[in-house]
Amino acid sequence: MKRLVLPSTLWLCLVALLMMGQTAHAQSLPDFTELVEDAAPGVVNISTSRTIQRGGPAGHGFGGQELPEIFRHFFGDSFPMPPGGSQGRSQERQSLGSGFVISADGYVLTNAHVVQDADEILVRLNDRRELTAELIGSDSQTDVALLKIDANNLPVLNLGDSDELRVGEWVAAIGSPFGFDYSVTAGIVSAINRTLPRDAYVPFIQTDVAINPGNSGGPLFNLQGEVVGINSQIFTRSGGFMGLSFAIPINVAMDVADQLREDGQVSRGWLGVMIQPVSRDLAESFGMDEAIGALIADLDPEGPAAQGGLQAGDVVVEVNGEEVDRSSTLPRLIGRVAPGREVELTLMRDGEQVTETVELGNWPDSEAVQRPSGSNDQARLGVSVAEIDEATRERLNISGGVEVRQVEANSVAAQAGLRPGDVLVSIDHRSVSSADELLRIVEELPSDRAIPLRLYRDGRSLFVALRLE
């Protein structure tokens, strides 16, 4: 076999070309060092605590758990507790999250689920100061919460325009995964305008940035060092990061924050319709060339859509000139319009395109959702409710009732088996005919016994028992 011998000068040229290629490849990767140095001071660590009662009935005084059998053998159910033992004691559960400063006078943005049901919220700054925060308001629909700490001249992060994000763009996150402060991870935007189950109002930013427990509420940056999102959720089967993370666009978050700062709650436009996706077969049957839009399957007879002339069978294809590419887009476009304002809807009706103008109402359960955690309202049950229309009352042959619109995970209502769509008609043998009446009843309910709750589900009446904490 012959060997090819190259002149030394040619070898040098090849080596130089390889080194140039490696240098060019290295230069094509982003450098986040300056971004981190500039932005890290504006990122904060958030810890919360909640006081809960431990202990309980006989046989459950062993740290609030079932008495071990070996002690039961000698002492029965009357295991002697030491003075100041766990029977009836309270304990604190802490959760960790992240947040960031949006104003020099102490306003901090984070996720609503980070501070949910907290009795105390502590914000730790980059200079290691720990300050107690006031919850200005939270919005579970978008998972945004606004806090206020007593401080001035704080480092403020620059906010970008999340509408300008493009798929494939580099982004970075700073937060406190598992309590490790100011950890930095980076990746790219995998998709935009993602709609997730039970999150109809948020067009999520999907990234492959490593996000883990503790990152929630922290900022997502573009290469210019601007905040373009709030890290909120991950999809996982193991509990850890698996390459899918989702952030709330900063434009959405700041709209919510501005309303919370001004009013303490968030108002959303309401159309009063029940919608479903448009399949290819449905599109063909409606004389449409594409399977797009949101099909109106039913209307609230007293709602804005019915009053504005919309009909069951209409397909909404545009809202104020913006395309409704799929049914999940409609709630987002309607929800970002203030109640009382008019929207122009482009519809497909009987194979023809028509335009209707509708004045939006206020989302019925907005107020119930926006009340800060800890108030003795529907949040005590962990539900958001809305009034039901007369047609529903006639169908169920009831005189009152409220419809469950949302059930918080791990809440009293969730543990009792309540679901969105259930119609509550009585609680503790007292009739419920409005959200305000439910509020009054819930405030008076005892927390030391099971409470019967009667509801209608799928047209059938049933009772469930719930026990308030």
Short mmCIF file of C-alpha atoms in Angstrom, two decimals:
data_model
loop_
_atom_site.label_atom_id
_atom_site.label_comp_id
_atom_site.label_asym_id
_atom_site.label_seq_id
_atom_site.Cartn_x
_atom_site.Cartn_y
_atom_site.Cartn_z
CA MET A 1 0.00 0.00 0.00
CA LYS A 2 1.36 3.38 -0.97
CA ARG A 3 1.41 6.26 1.44
CA LEU A 4 0.69 9.76 0.34
CA VAL A 5 3.34 12.11 1.68
CA LEU A 6 2.26 15.73 1.77
CA PRO A 7 4.66 18.65 1.89
CA SER A 8 5.02 20.26 5.29
CA THR A 9 3.56 23.51 3.98
CA LEU A 10 0.39 21.71 2.89
CA TRP A 11 0.06 20.10 6.33
CA LEU A 12 0.31 23.50 7.93
CA CYS A 13 -2.44 24.83 5.64
CA LEU A 14 -4.75 21.93 6.55
CA VAL A 15 -4.15 22.43 10.26
CA ALA A 16 -4.82 26.15 9.90
CA LEU A 17 -8.10 25.48 8.07
CA LEU A 18 -9.24 23.06 10.77
CA MET A 19 -8.43 25.57 13.49
CA MET A 20 -10.28 28.31 11.63
CA GLY A 21 -13.31 26.04 11.34
CA GLN A 22 -13.28 25.29 15.03
CA THR A 23 -12.87 28.97 15.86
CA ALA A 24 -15.77 29.89 13.55
CA HIS A 25 -17.93 27.19 15.18
CA ALA A 26 -17.08 28.47 18.66
CA GLN A 27 -17.81 32.04 17.63
CA SER A 28 -21.25 30.99 16.33
CA LEU A 29 -22.34 29.87 19.82
CA PRO A 30 -23.78 32.58 22.08
CA ASP A 31 -21.87 33.89 25.09
CA PHE A 32 -24.12 34.51 28.09
CA THR A 33 -21.49 35.80 30.51
CA GLU A 34 -22.32 39.52 30.18
CA LEU A 35 -26.05 38.79 30.23
CA VAL A 36 -25.72 36.91 33.52
CA GLU A 37 -23.49 39.56 35.11
CA ASP A 38 -25.98 42.31 34.23
CA ALA A 39 -29.21 40.43 34.98
CA ALA A 40 -28.45 38.27 38.02
CA PRO A 41 -28.86 41.12 40.57
CA GLY A 42 -32.50 41.54 39.50
CA VAL A 43 -33.39 37.88 40.04
CA VAL A 44 -34.69 36.89 43.48
CA ASN A 45 -35.29 33.70 45.44
CA ILE A 46 -38.76 33.23 46.92
CA SER A 47 -39.65 31.00 49.86
CA THR A 48 -43.08 30.63 51.40
CA SER A 49 -44.46 29.08 54.55
CA ARG A 50 -47.87 27.88 55.55
CA THR A 51 -48.97 26.90 59.05
CA ILE A 52 -51.01 23.71 59.24
CA GLN A 53 -52.34 21.70 62.15
CA ARG A 54 -50.70 18.41 63.00
CA GLY A 55 -52.06 15.57 65.02
CA GLY A 56 -55.70 14.53 65.09
CA PRO A 57 -57.95 11.91 66.59
CA ALA A 58 -56.78 9.10 68.86
CA GLY A 59 -54.24 6.87 67.23
CA HIS A 60 -52.94 9.68 65.00
CA GLY A 61 -50.79 11.61 67.46
CA PHE A 62 -47.52 10.10 66.30
CA GLY A 63 -46.26 13.00 64.20
CA GLY A 64 -49.72 13.30 62.64
CA GLN A 65 -49.49 9.75 61.27
CA GLU A 66 -50.89 6.36 62.22
CA LEU A 67 -49.43 5.07 65.51
CA PRO A 68 -46.86 2.33 64.81
CA GLU A 69 -48.14 -1.13 65.69
CA ILE A 70 -45.37 -1.82 68.22
CA PHE A 71 -46.48 1.18 70.34
CA ARG A 72 -50.15 0.31 69.90
CA HIS A 73 -49.39 -3.17 71.32
CA PHE A 74 -48.18 -1.69 74.63
CA PHE A 75 -50.17 1.53 74.91
CA GLY A 76 -53.25 0.98 72.76
CA ASP A 77 -54.44 4.21 71.14
CA SER A 78 -53.31 6.33 74.09
CA PHE A 79 -49.62 6.66 73.40
CA PRO A 80 -48.29 9.19 75.96
CA MET A 81 -47.11 12.34 74.20
CA PRO A 82 -44.33 14.40 75.81
CA PRO A 83 -45.08 17.98 76.87
CA GLY A 84 -45.22 20.13 73.77
CA GLY A 85 -45.51 17.01 71.64
CA SER A 86 -46.86 16.91 68.13
CA GLN A 87 -50.52 16.49 69.14
CA GLY A 88 -52.22 19.69 68.05
CA ARG A 89 -48.94 21.36 67.11
CA SER A 90 -48.48 23.37 63.98
CA GLN A 91 -45.72 23.08 61.46
CA GLU A 92 -44.50 25.08 58.51
CA ARG A 93 -44.14 23.81 55.00
CA GLN A 94 -41.81 25.77 52.79
CA SER A 95 -41.68 25.97 49.03
CA LEU A 96 -38.98 27.50 46.90
CA GLY A 97 -39.34 29.46 43.70
CA SER A 98 -37.88 32.35 41.79
CA GLY A 99 -38.93 35.83 40.74
CA PHE A 100 -37.54 39.07 39.39
CA VAL A 101 -37.71 42.80 40.08
CA ILE A 102 -39.79 44.89 37.68
CA SER A 103 -39.56 48.25 39.46
CA ALA A 104 -36.96 49.96 41.61
CA ASP A 105 -39.50 50.56 44.39
CA GLY A 106 -39.97 46.87 45.12
CA TYR A 107 -42.49 45.21 42.79
CA VAL A 108 -41.59 41.59 42.06
CA LEU A 109 -43.12 39.23 39.50
CA THR A 110 -43.41 35.46 40.01
CA ASN A 111 -45.79 32.54 39.44
CA ALA A 112 -49.11 32.37 41.25
CA HIS A 113 -48.52 28.73 42.17
CA VAL A 114 -45.26 29.65 43.93
CA VAL A 115 -47.09 31.79 46.51
CA GLN A 116 -50.44 30.00 46.57
CA ASP A 117 -51.95 29.63 50.09
CA ALA A 118 -48.83 31.12 51.69
CA ASP A 119 -49.07 32.65 55.17
CA GLU A 120 -45.68 34.29 54.75
CA ILE A 121 -43.62 35.14 51.66
CA LEU A 122 -39.90 35.85 51.91
CA VAL A 123 -37.88 37.40 49.08
CA ARG A 124 -34.11 36.97 49.17
CA LEU A 125 -32.21 39.48 47.08
CA ASN A 126 -28.89 39.11 45.34
CA ASP A 127 -27.17 40.95 48.22
CA ARG A 128 -28.57 38.30 50.65
CA ARG A 129 -31.16 40.58 52.23
CA GLU A 130 -34.36 38.74 53.14
CA LEU A 131 -37.53 40.81 53.06
CA THR A 132 -41.14 39.90 53.80
CA ALA A 133 -43.31 40.43 50.72
CA GLU A 134 -46.91 41.53 50.42
CA LEU A 135 -49.07 39.70 47.89
CA ILE A 136 -50.64 42.44 45.78
CA GLY A 137 -52.67 39.92 43.80
CA SER A 138 -52.47 36.71 41.81
CA ASP A 139 -54.16 35.32 38.75
CA SER A 140 -54.47 31.55 38.53
CA GLN A 141 -55.64 31.69 34.91
CA THR A 142 -52.24 32.94 33.76
CA ASP A 143 -50.23 31.76 36.80
CA VAL A 144 -48.92 35.28 37.47
CA ALA A 145 -48.50 36.88 40.90
CA LEU A 146 -47.37 40.38 41.86
CA LEU A 147 -45.47 40.95 45.11
CA LYS A 148 -44.30 44.11 46.87
CA ILE A 149 -41.29 44.38 49.16
CA ASP A 150 -40.27 47.40 51.23
CA ALA A 151 -37.11 48.42 49.39
CA ASN A 152 -35.89 51.12 47.02
CA ASN A 153 -33.23 51.54 44.35
CA LEU A 154 -33.44 47.88 43.42
CA PRO A 155 -31.83 46.55 40.22
CA VAL A 156 -34.55 46.31 37.58
CA LEU A 157 -34.50 43.89 34.67
CA ASN A 158 -35.09 45.13 31.15
CA LEU A 159 -38.32 43.83 29.62
CA GLY A 160 -38.45 42.74 26.01
CA ASP A 161 -41.25 42.16 23.51
CA SER A 162 -42.34 38.53 23.58
CA ASP A 163 -44.29 39.02 20.36
CA GLU A 164 -40.95 39.38 18.56
CA LEU A 165 -39.67 35.94 19.60
CA ARG A 166 -38.87 33.49 16.82
CA VAL A 167 -38.56 29.73 16.88
CA GLY A 168 -34.88 28.74 16.99
CA GLU A 169 -33.83 31.86 18.90
CA TRP A 170 -31.41 31.43 21.81
CA VAL A 171 -32.79 32.07 25.30
CA ALA A 172 -31.50 31.67 28.86
CA ALA A 173 -33.07 31.22 32.29
CA ILE A 174 -31.83 32.30 35.71
CA GLY A 175 -33.45 30.87 38.82
CA SER A 176 -33.12 28.68 41.89
CA PRO A 177 -33.64 25.05 40.86
CA PHE A 178 -33.78 22.85 43.98
CA GLY A 179 -32.77 25.92 45.98
CA PHE A 180 -29.45 26.52 44.16
CA ASP A 181 -29.51 30.29 43.77
CA TYR A 182 -28.75 32.05 40.49
CA SER A 183 -28.32 28.95 38.37
CA VAL A 184 -28.14 29.62 34.63
CA THR A 185 -29.40 27.35 31.85
CA ALA A 186 -29.72 28.03 28.14
CA GLY A 187 -31.38 26.64 25.03
CA ILE A 188 -33.57 27.68 22.14
CA VAL A 189 -37.21 28.56 21.56
CA SER A 190 -38.80 25.31 20.40
CA ALA A 191 -42.26 26.70 19.63
CA ILE A 192 -44.47 29.69 20.33
CA ASN A 193 -48.18 30.16 21.03
CA ARG A 194 -48.50 26.75 22.66
CA THR A 195 -51.87 26.06 24.30
CA LEU A 196 -51.73 23.69 27.26
CA PRO A 197 -54.63 21.86 28.94
CA ARG A 198 -56.53 24.17 31.36
CA ASP A 199 -54.48 27.17 30.23
CA ALA A 200 -56.66 28.68 27.54
CA TYR A 201 -55.52 32.27 28.16
CA VAL A 202 -51.74 31.84 27.80
CA PRO A 203 -49.89 31.44 24.46
CA PHE A 204 -46.91 29.66 26.07
CA ILE A 205 -43.33 29.89 24.86
CA GLN A 206 -41.93 26.36 24.57
CA THR A 207 -38.17 25.99 25.03
CA ASP A 208 -35.60 23.28 25.66
CA VAL A 209 -34.03 25.34 28.45
CA ALA A 210 -33.48 23.09 31.49
CA ILE A 211 -36.13 24.07 34.05
CA ASN A 212 -36.56 22.22 37.34
CA PRO A 213 -38.47 22.72 40.62
CA GLY A 214 -37.42 26.08 42.02
CA ASN A 215 -37.07 27.72 38.60
CA SER A 216 -40.79 28.57 38.60
CA GLY A 217 -41.36 32.31 38.47
CA GLY A 218 -37.88 33.11 37.22
CA PRO A 219 -37.12 35.15 34.10
CA LEU A 220 -36.45 33.88 30.57
CA PHE A 221 -34.03 36.13 28.64
CA ASN A 222 -33.27 36.73 24.99
CA LEU A 223 -29.70 37.36 23.83
CA GLN A 224 -30.14 41.09 24.39
CA GLY A 225 -30.60 40.47 28.12
CA GLU A 226 -34.30 41.34 28.00
CA VAL A 227 -36.93 39.35 29.89
CA VAL A 228 -39.26 37.73 27.36
CA GLY A 229 -41.04 35.25 29.62
CA ILE A 230 -41.67 33.80 33.09
CA ASN A 231 -40.70 30.15 33.47
CA SER A 232 -43.82 28.34 34.60
CA GLN A 233 -44.21 24.67 33.71
CA ILE A 234 -42.44 21.55 32.54
CA PHE A 235 -43.70 18.32 30.99
CA THR A 236 -42.15 15.39 32.78
CA ARG A 237 -42.68 11.73 33.58
CA SER A 238 -39.89 11.53 36.13
CA GLY A 239 -40.36 14.78 38.04
CA GLY A 240 -37.23 16.26 36.44
CA PHE A 241 -36.47 18.13 33.25
CA MET A 242 -37.09 16.17 30.03
CA GLY A 243 -36.55 18.82 27.35
CA LEU A 244 -39.97 20.51 27.41
CA SER A 245 -40.41 23.70 29.41
CA PHE A 246 -42.97 26.46 29.06
CA ALA A 247 -42.82 30.16 29.83
CA ILE A 248 -45.53 32.81 30.08
CA PRO A 249 -44.86 35.57 27.52
CA ILE A 250 -43.80 38.74 29.29
CA ASN A 251 -46.37 40.79 27.34
CA VAL A 252 -49.15 38.65 28.85
CA ALA A 253 -47.57 38.74 32.31
CA MET A 254 -47.14 42.52 32.37
CA ASP A 255 -50.74 43.09 31.28
CA VAL A 256 -51.83 40.99 34.25
CA ALA A 257 -49.33 42.70 36.59
CA ASP A 258 -50.57 46.16 35.60
CA GLN A 259 -54.17 45.17 36.38
CA LEU A 260 -53.18 43.61 39.70
CA ARG A 261 -51.27 46.74 40.67
CA GLU A 262 -54.12 49.06 39.77
CA ASP A 263 -57.19 47.02 40.73
CA GLY A 264 -55.96 44.01 42.69
CA GLN A 265 -57.71 41.72 40.22
CA VAL A 266 -57.84 40.88 36.53
CA SER A 267 -60.78 41.47 34.19
CA ARG A 268 -61.19 39.51 30.97
CA GLY A 269 -63.53 39.73 28.05
CA TRP A 270 -66.29 37.12 27.96
CA LEU A 271 -68.20 35.96 24.89
CA GLY A 272 -70.54 33.44 26.49
CA VAL A 273 -70.15 30.53 24.09
CA MET A 274 -69.20 26.87 24.21
CA ILE A 275 -66.80 26.01 21.41
CA GLN A 276 -65.27 22.93 19.80
CA PRO A 277 -62.57 22.29 17.17
CA VAL A 278 -63.39 22.24 13.47
CA SER A 279 -62.52 18.88 11.91
CA ARG A 280 -61.95 18.38 8.19
CA ASP A 281 -65.37 16.80 7.81
CA LEU A 282 -67.04 19.65 9.70
CA ALA A 283 -65.17 22.20 7.59
CA GLU A 284 -66.42 20.52 4.43
CA SER A 285 -69.97 20.40 5.76
CA PHE A 286 -69.82 24.14 6.51
CA GLY A 287 -68.49 24.95 3.05
CA MET A 288 -65.02 25.89 4.31
CA ASP A 289 -61.81 25.27 2.39
CA GLU A 290 -59.70 24.80 5.57
CA ALA A 291 -60.32 23.23 8.96
CA ILE A 292 -59.73 26.43 10.96
CA GLY A 293 -61.64 28.51 13.47
CA ALA A 294 -63.74 27.80 16.54
CA LEU A 295 -67.16 26.22 16.11
CA ILE A 296 -69.85 27.61 18.43
CA ALA A 297 -71.63 24.54 19.81
CA ASP A 298 -73.82 26.39 22.32
CA LEU A 299 -74.45 29.87 23.67
CA ASP A 300 -75.39 31.35 27.01
CA PRO A 301 -78.84 32.80 26.18
CA GLU A 302 -78.08 35.84 28.33
CA GLY A 303 -74.45 36.15 27.23
CA PRO A 304 -72.83 38.74 24.94
CA ALA A 305 -72.65 36.40 21.92
CA ALA A 306 -76.37 35.61 21.99
CA GLN A 307 -77.22 39.28 22.48
CA GLY A 308 -74.90 40.18 19.60
CA GLY A 309 -76.60 37.88 17.09
CA LEU A 310 -74.24 34.89 17.08
CA GLN A 311 -75.76 31.47 16.52
CA ALA A 312 -74.94 27.86 17.27
CA GLY A 313 -73.16 26.51 14.19
CA ASP A 314 -71.26 29.75 13.50
CA VAL A 315 -67.52 29.26 13.04
CA VAL A 316 -65.40 32.16 14.32
CA VAL A 317 -62.45 32.58 11.96
CA GLU A 318 -61.22 36.08 12.93
CA VAL A 319 -61.31 38.40 15.95
CA ASN A 320 -60.59 42.04 15.14
CA GLY A 321 -58.77 40.90 12.01
CA GLU A 322 -56.61 38.29 13.78
CA GLU A 323 -56.98 34.75 12.49
CA VAL A 324 -58.45 32.07 14.73
CA ASP A 325 -56.39 29.17 13.42
CA ARG A 326 -57.79 26.72 15.94
CA SER A 327 -60.47 26.65 18.63
CA SER A 328 -57.98 27.17 21.48
CA THR A 329 -57.00 30.54 20.00
CA LEU A 330 -60.44 32.11 20.50
CA PRO A 331 -60.44 32.29 24.35
CA ARG A 332 -56.99 33.88 24.25
CA LEU A 333 -58.00 36.57 21.78
CA ILE A 334 -61.25 37.32 23.60
CA GLY A 335 -59.69 37.20 27.07
CA ARG A 336 -57.16 39.92 26.32
CA VAL A 337 -59.89 42.42 25.36
CA ALA A 338 -61.30 44.47 28.23
CA PRO A 339 -64.94 43.86 29.22
CA GLY A 340 -67.31 46.43 27.77
CA ARG A 341 -65.33 46.85 24.57
CA GLU A 342 -66.60 45.75 21.18
CA VAL A 343 -64.94 43.11 19.03
CA GLU A 344 -65.50 42.46 15.35
CA LEU A 345 -65.98 38.76 14.68
CA THR A 346 -65.62 37.23 11.22
CA LEU A 347 -67.81 34.13 10.96
CA MET A 348 -68.60 31.36 8.55
CA ARG A 349 -72.39 30.92 8.55
CA ASP A 350 -74.26 28.69 6.12
CA GLY A 351 -71.26 28.62 3.80
CA GLU A 352 -70.90 32.41 3.68
CA GLN A 353 -68.62 34.80 5.48
CA VAL A 354 -70.40 37.32 7.71
CA THR A 355 -69.27 39.91 10.26
CA GLU A 356 -70.84 40.58 13.65
CA THR A 357 -69.88 43.15 16.28
CA VAL A 358 -70.26 42.06 19.91
CA GLU A 359 -69.76 43.99 23.14
CA LEU A 360 -67.91 41.69 25.52
CA GLY A 361 -69.00 40.99 29.05
CA ASN A 362 -66.83 40.31 32.09
CA TRP A 363 -65.69 36.72 32.63
CA PRO A 364 -68.20 35.50 35.26
CA ASP A 365 -65.72 34.00 37.72
CA SER A 366 -62.98 36.60 37.28
CA GLU A 367 -63.49 38.08 40.73
CA ALA A 368 -63.50 34.71 42.46
CA VAL A 369 -60.26 33.73 40.74
CA GLN A 370 -58.44 36.96 41.51
CA ARG A 371 -58.94 37.22 45.26
CA PRO A 372 -55.59 36.74 47.03
CA SER A 373 -55.01 33.36 48.61
CA GLY A 374 -55.97 33.21 52.26
CA SER A 375 -59.26 35.09 51.97
CA ASN A 376 -62.23 33.09 53.25
CA ASP A 377 -64.09 32.78 49.96
CA GLN A 378 -64.35 30.10 47.30
CA ALA A 379 -60.57 29.72 47.71
CA ARG A 380 -61.30 27.90 50.98
CA LEU A 381 -62.88 25.17 48.88
CA GLY A 382 -60.41 25.60 46.03
CA VAL A 383 -63.02 26.29 43.35
CA SER A 384 -64.08 29.11 41.08
CA VAL A 385 -67.76 29.27 40.24
CA ALA A 386 -70.12 31.16 37.94
CA GLU A 387 -73.85 31.78 37.82
CA ILE A 388 -75.90 29.38 35.71
CA ASP A 389 -78.54 30.43 33.21
CA GLU A 390 -82.27 29.84 33.43
CA ALA A 391 -82.18 27.22 30.69
CA THR A 392 -79.81 25.07 32.77
CA ARG A 393 -82.04 25.46 35.82
CA GLU A 394 -85.06 24.35 33.83
CA ARG A 395 -83.19 21.38 32.37
CA LEU A 396 -82.12 20.21 35.82
CA ASN A 397 -85.42 21.25 37.42
CA ILE A 398 -83.68 23.30 40.12
CA SER A 399 -84.29 26.81 41.42
CA GLY A 400 -80.70 27.79 42.21
CA GLY A 401 -77.18 26.48 41.85
CA VAL A 402 -73.76 27.63 40.62
CA GLU A 403 -71.46 26.01 38.08
CA VAL A 404 -67.93 24.96 38.97
CA ARG A 405 -65.57 26.53 36.44
CA GLN A 406 -62.20 25.60 37.95
CA VAL A 407 -60.93 23.22 40.65
CA GLU A 408 -57.49 23.82 42.11
CA ALA A 409 -55.17 20.83 42.34
CA ASN A 410 -54.86 19.29 45.82
CA SER A 411 -57.65 21.51 47.15
CA VAL A 412 -60.48 20.44 49.43
CA ALA A 413 -62.82 20.38 46.43
CA ALA A 414 -60.40 18.25 44.39
CA GLN A 415 -60.03 15.77 47.24
CA ALA A 416 -63.82 15.50 47.44
CA GLY A 417 -63.97 14.73 43.70
CA LEU A 418 -65.49 17.96 42.36
CA ARG A 419 -64.97 18.64 38.65
CA PRO A 420 -65.40 21.61 36.31
CA GLY A 421 -68.98 21.53 35.00
CA ASP A 422 -70.52 20.29 38.24
CA VAL A 423 -73.54 22.32 39.38
CA LEU A 424 -73.55 22.92 43.15
CA VAL A 425 -77.06 23.22 44.59
CA SER A 426 -76.52 22.88 48.35
CA ILE A 427 -73.76 22.72 50.92
CA ASP A 428 -74.30 21.61 54.51
CA HIS A 429 -78.04 21.30 53.66
CA ARG A 430 -78.19 25.02 52.74
CA SER A 431 -79.27 26.00 49.24
CA VAL A 432 -76.80 27.81 46.99
CA SER A 433 -78.24 30.11 44.34
CA SER A 434 -75.34 32.49 43.64
CA ALA A 435 -71.57 32.87 44.01
CA ASP A 436 -72.08 35.46 46.77
CA GLU A 437 -74.35 33.09 48.67
CA LEU A 438 -71.75 30.32 48.39
CA LEU A 439 -69.20 32.77 49.79
CA ARG A 440 -71.37 33.51 52.83
CA ILE A 441 -72.01 29.83 53.51
CA VAL A 442 -68.36 28.83 53.13
CA GLU A 443 -67.29 31.50 55.62
CA GLU A 444 -69.55 29.92 58.27
CA LEU A 445 -68.67 26.27 57.67
CA PRO A 446 -66.94 24.37 60.49
CA SER A 447 -63.60 22.73 59.91
CA ASP A 448 -63.97 19.84 62.38
CA ARG A 449 -66.38 17.56 60.53
CA ALA A 450 -67.39 16.30 57.10
CA ILE A 451 -69.78 18.55 55.16
CA PRO A 452 -72.39 17.16 52.72
CA LEU A 453 -72.46 18.84 49.34
CA ARG A 454 -75.15 18.15 46.76
CA LEU A 455 -74.47 18.63 43.08
CA TYR A 456 -75.59 17.72 39.58
CA ARG A 457 -73.18 15.99 37.22
CA ASP A 458 -74.15 14.98 33.68
CA GLY A 459 -77.78 15.64 34.58
CA ARG A 460 -77.74 13.35 37.63
CA SER A 461 -77.93 14.39 41.28
CA LEU A 462 -75.37 13.10 43.78
CA PHE A 463 -73.85 13.94 47.15
CA VAL A 464 -70.18 14.20 48.06
CA ALA A 465 -68.59 14.79 51.45
CA LEU A 466 -65.81 17.29 51.99
CA ARG A 467 -63.79 18.22 55.02
CA LEU A 468 -62.40 21.74 55.29
CA GLU A 469 -58.87 22.36 56.57
#
